[in-house]
Tab-separated table of C-alpha atoms in Angstrom:
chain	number	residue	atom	x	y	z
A	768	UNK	CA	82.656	23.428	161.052
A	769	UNK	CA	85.068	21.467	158.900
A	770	UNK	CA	82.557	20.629	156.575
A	771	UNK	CA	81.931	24.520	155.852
A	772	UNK	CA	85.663	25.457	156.001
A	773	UNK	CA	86.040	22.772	153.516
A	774	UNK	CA	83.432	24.164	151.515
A	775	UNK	CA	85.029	27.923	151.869
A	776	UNK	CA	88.751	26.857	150.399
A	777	UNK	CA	87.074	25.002	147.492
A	778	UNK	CA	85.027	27.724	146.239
A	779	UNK	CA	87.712	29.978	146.593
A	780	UNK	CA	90.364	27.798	145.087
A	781	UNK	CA	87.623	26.934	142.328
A	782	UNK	CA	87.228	30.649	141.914
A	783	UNK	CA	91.041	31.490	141.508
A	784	UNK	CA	91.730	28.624	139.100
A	785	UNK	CA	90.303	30.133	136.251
A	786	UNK	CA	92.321	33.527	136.650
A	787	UNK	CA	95.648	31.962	137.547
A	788	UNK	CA	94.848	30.425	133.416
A	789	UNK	CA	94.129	33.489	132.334
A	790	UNK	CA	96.809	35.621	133.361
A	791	UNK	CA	99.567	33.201	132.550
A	792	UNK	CA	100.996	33.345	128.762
A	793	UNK	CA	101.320	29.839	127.680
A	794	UNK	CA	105.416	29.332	126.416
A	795	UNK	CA	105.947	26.778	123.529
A	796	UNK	CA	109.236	25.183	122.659
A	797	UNK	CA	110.638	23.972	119.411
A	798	UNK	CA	113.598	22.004	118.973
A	799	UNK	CA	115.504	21.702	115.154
A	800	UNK	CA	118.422	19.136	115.216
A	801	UNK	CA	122.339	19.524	113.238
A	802	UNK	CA	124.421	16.438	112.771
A	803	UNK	CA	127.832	17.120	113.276
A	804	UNK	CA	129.593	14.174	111.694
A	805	UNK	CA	132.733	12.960	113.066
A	806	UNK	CA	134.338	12.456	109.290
A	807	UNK	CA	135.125	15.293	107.507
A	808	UNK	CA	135.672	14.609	103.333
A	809	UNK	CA	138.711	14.533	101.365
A	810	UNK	CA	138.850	16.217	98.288
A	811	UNK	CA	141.873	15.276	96.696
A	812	UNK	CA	144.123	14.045	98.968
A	813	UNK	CA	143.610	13.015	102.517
A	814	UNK	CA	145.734	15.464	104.876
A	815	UNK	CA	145.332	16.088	108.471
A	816	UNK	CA	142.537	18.382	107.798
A	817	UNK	CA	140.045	15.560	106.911
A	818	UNK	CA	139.147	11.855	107.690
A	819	UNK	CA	137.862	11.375	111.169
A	820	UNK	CA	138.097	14.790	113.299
A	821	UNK	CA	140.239	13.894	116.260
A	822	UNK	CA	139.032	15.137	120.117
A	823	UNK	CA	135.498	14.967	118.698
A	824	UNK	CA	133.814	16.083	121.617
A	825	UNK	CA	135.224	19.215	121.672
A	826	UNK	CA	134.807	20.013	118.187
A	827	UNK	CA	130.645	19.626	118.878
A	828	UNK	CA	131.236	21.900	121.892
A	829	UNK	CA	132.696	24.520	119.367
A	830	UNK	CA	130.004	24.085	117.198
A	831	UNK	CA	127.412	25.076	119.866
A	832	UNK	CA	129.643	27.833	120.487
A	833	UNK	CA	129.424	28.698	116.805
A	834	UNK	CA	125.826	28.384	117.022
A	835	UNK	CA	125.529	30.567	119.880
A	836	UNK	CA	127.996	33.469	118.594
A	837	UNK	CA	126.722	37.347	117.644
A	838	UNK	CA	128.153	35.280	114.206
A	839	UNK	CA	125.235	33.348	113.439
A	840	UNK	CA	122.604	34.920	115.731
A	841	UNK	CA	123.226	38.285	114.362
A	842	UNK	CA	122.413	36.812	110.942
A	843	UNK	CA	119.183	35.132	112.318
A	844	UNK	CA	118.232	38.681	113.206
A	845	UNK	CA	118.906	39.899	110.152
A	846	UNK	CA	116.163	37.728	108.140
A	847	UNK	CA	113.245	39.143	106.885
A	848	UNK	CA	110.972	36.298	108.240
A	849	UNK	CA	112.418	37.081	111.670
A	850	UNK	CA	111.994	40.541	111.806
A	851	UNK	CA	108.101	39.779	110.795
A	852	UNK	CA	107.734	38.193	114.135
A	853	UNK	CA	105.900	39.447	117.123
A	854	UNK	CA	108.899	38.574	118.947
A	855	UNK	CA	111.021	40.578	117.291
A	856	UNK	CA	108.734	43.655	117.001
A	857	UNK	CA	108.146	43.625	120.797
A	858	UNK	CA	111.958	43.985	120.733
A	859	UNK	CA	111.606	46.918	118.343
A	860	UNK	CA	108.803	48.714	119.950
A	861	UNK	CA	111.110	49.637	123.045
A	862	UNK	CA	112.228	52.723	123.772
A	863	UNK	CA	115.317	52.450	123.636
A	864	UNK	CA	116.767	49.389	121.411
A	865	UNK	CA	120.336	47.939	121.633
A	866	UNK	CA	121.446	45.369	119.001
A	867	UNK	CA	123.382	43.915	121.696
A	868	UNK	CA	120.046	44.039	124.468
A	869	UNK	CA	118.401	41.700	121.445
A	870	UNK	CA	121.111	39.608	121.367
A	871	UNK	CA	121.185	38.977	124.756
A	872	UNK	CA	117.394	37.894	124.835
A	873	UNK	CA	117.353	35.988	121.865
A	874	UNK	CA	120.127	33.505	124.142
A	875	UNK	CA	117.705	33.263	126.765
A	876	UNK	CA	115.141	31.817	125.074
A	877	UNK	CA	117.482	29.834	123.021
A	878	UNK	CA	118.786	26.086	124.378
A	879	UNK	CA	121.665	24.873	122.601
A	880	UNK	CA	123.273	21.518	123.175
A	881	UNK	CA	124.692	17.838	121.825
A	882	UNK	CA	122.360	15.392	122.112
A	883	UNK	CA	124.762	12.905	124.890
A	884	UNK	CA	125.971	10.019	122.836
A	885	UNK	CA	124.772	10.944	119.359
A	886	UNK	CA	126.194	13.204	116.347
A	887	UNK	CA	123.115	15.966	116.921
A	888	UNK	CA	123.196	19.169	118.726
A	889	UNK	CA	119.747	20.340	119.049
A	890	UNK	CA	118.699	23.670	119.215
A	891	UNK	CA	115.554	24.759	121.251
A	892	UNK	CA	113.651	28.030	120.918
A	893	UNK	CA	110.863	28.847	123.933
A	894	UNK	CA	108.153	31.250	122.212
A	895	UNK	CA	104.797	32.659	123.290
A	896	UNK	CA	103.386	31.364	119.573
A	897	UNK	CA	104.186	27.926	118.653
A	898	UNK	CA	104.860	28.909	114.864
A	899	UNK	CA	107.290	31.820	116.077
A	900	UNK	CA	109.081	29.341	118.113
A	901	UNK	CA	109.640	27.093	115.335
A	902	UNK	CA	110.616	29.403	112.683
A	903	UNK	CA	113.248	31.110	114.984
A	904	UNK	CA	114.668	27.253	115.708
A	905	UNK	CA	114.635	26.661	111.585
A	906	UNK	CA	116.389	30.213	111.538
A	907	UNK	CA	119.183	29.178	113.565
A	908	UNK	CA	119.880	26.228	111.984
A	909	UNK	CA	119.693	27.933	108.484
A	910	UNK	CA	122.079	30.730	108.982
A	911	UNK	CA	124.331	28.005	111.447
A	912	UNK	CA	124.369	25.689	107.901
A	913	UNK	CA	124.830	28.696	105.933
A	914	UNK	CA	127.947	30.259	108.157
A	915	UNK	CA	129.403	26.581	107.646
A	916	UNK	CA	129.016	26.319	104.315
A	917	UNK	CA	130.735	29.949	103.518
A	918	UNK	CA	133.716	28.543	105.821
A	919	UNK	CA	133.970	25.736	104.466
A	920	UNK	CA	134.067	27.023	100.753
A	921	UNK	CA	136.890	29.766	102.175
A	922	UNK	CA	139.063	26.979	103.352
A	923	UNK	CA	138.871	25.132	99.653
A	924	UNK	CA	139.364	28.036	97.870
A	925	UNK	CA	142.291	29.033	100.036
A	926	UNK	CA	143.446	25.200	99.385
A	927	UNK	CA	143.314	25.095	96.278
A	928	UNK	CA	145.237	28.347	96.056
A	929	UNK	CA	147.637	27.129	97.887
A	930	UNK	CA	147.574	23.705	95.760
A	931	UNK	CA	147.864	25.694	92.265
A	932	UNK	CA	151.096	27.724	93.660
A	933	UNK	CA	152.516	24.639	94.699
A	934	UNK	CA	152.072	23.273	90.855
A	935	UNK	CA	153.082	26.090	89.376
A	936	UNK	CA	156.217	26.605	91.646
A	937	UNK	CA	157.522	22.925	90.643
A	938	UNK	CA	156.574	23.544	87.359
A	939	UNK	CA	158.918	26.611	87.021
A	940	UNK	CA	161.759	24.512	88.456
């Protein structure tokens, strides 16, 4: 009798293997990397907004929360390539469709973190297409690099402003 019960479970566990493959949707990951130095440039003068950026840690931290913000994301939404996805459709073809509903599953299939012990934060992006996933994870990291970089250029305009007035207030003197 054990020989045939044997003989039952593996034909029925041979027979159930193939649709437990078939009904499950395969999920692919892809992970882009940012270094974050720990140094930011002078331009003209060193001040104590540049040199080495002090409580370190915590500025990476911020920058994941940057990363993770309606800031950036909404901009990742925005994108042409994006919107092309199937991903993105499937989030277009509900009923009823809340910018804030897409935001809220584009974070859960988004992993963002530093890398312990290293300048990188690495963001990962689960997809049911392995292209998809990858082009959302170069997304991010675009409009993240691109949020930076408009900042950034803010700041030194607004420095240099503020550098100008101070020349020509001592000038005037």
């Amino acid at each position: 009798y054990k020989y045939w019960a044997a003989a039952v479970f593996f034909l029925i566990a041979a027979s159930g293997l193939p649709l437990v493959w078939l009904l499950r949707k395969p999920r692919y990951q892809a992970t882009a990397s940012i270094r974050v130095r720990p140094i930011i440039e002078r331009i003209a003068f060193s001040t104590e907004q540049n040199g080495t950026v002090p409580l370190y840690s915590s500025f990476v931290n911020t920058q994941v929360s940057v990363i993770r913000s309606p800031l950036v994301l909404t901009r990742v939404l925005n994108r042409d390539d994006v919107k092309q996805t199937s991903w993105c459709q499937a989030q277009a073809s509900q009923a009823v469709v809340e910018h804030d509903r897409v935001l809220e599953n584009m974070l859960l299939g988004v992993d963002v973190g530093p890398r312990r012990g290293t300048e990188l934060i690495d963001v990962t992006v689960a997809a049911g297409d392995p292209a998809e996933a990858k082009l959302l994870a170069d997304a991010i990291v675009d409009e993240y690099r691109r949020y930076v970089e408009e900042v950034t250029r803010a700041e030194d305009v607004a420095r240099h402003q503020t550098l100008e007035d101070e020349l020509l207030g001592t000038e005037s003197l």
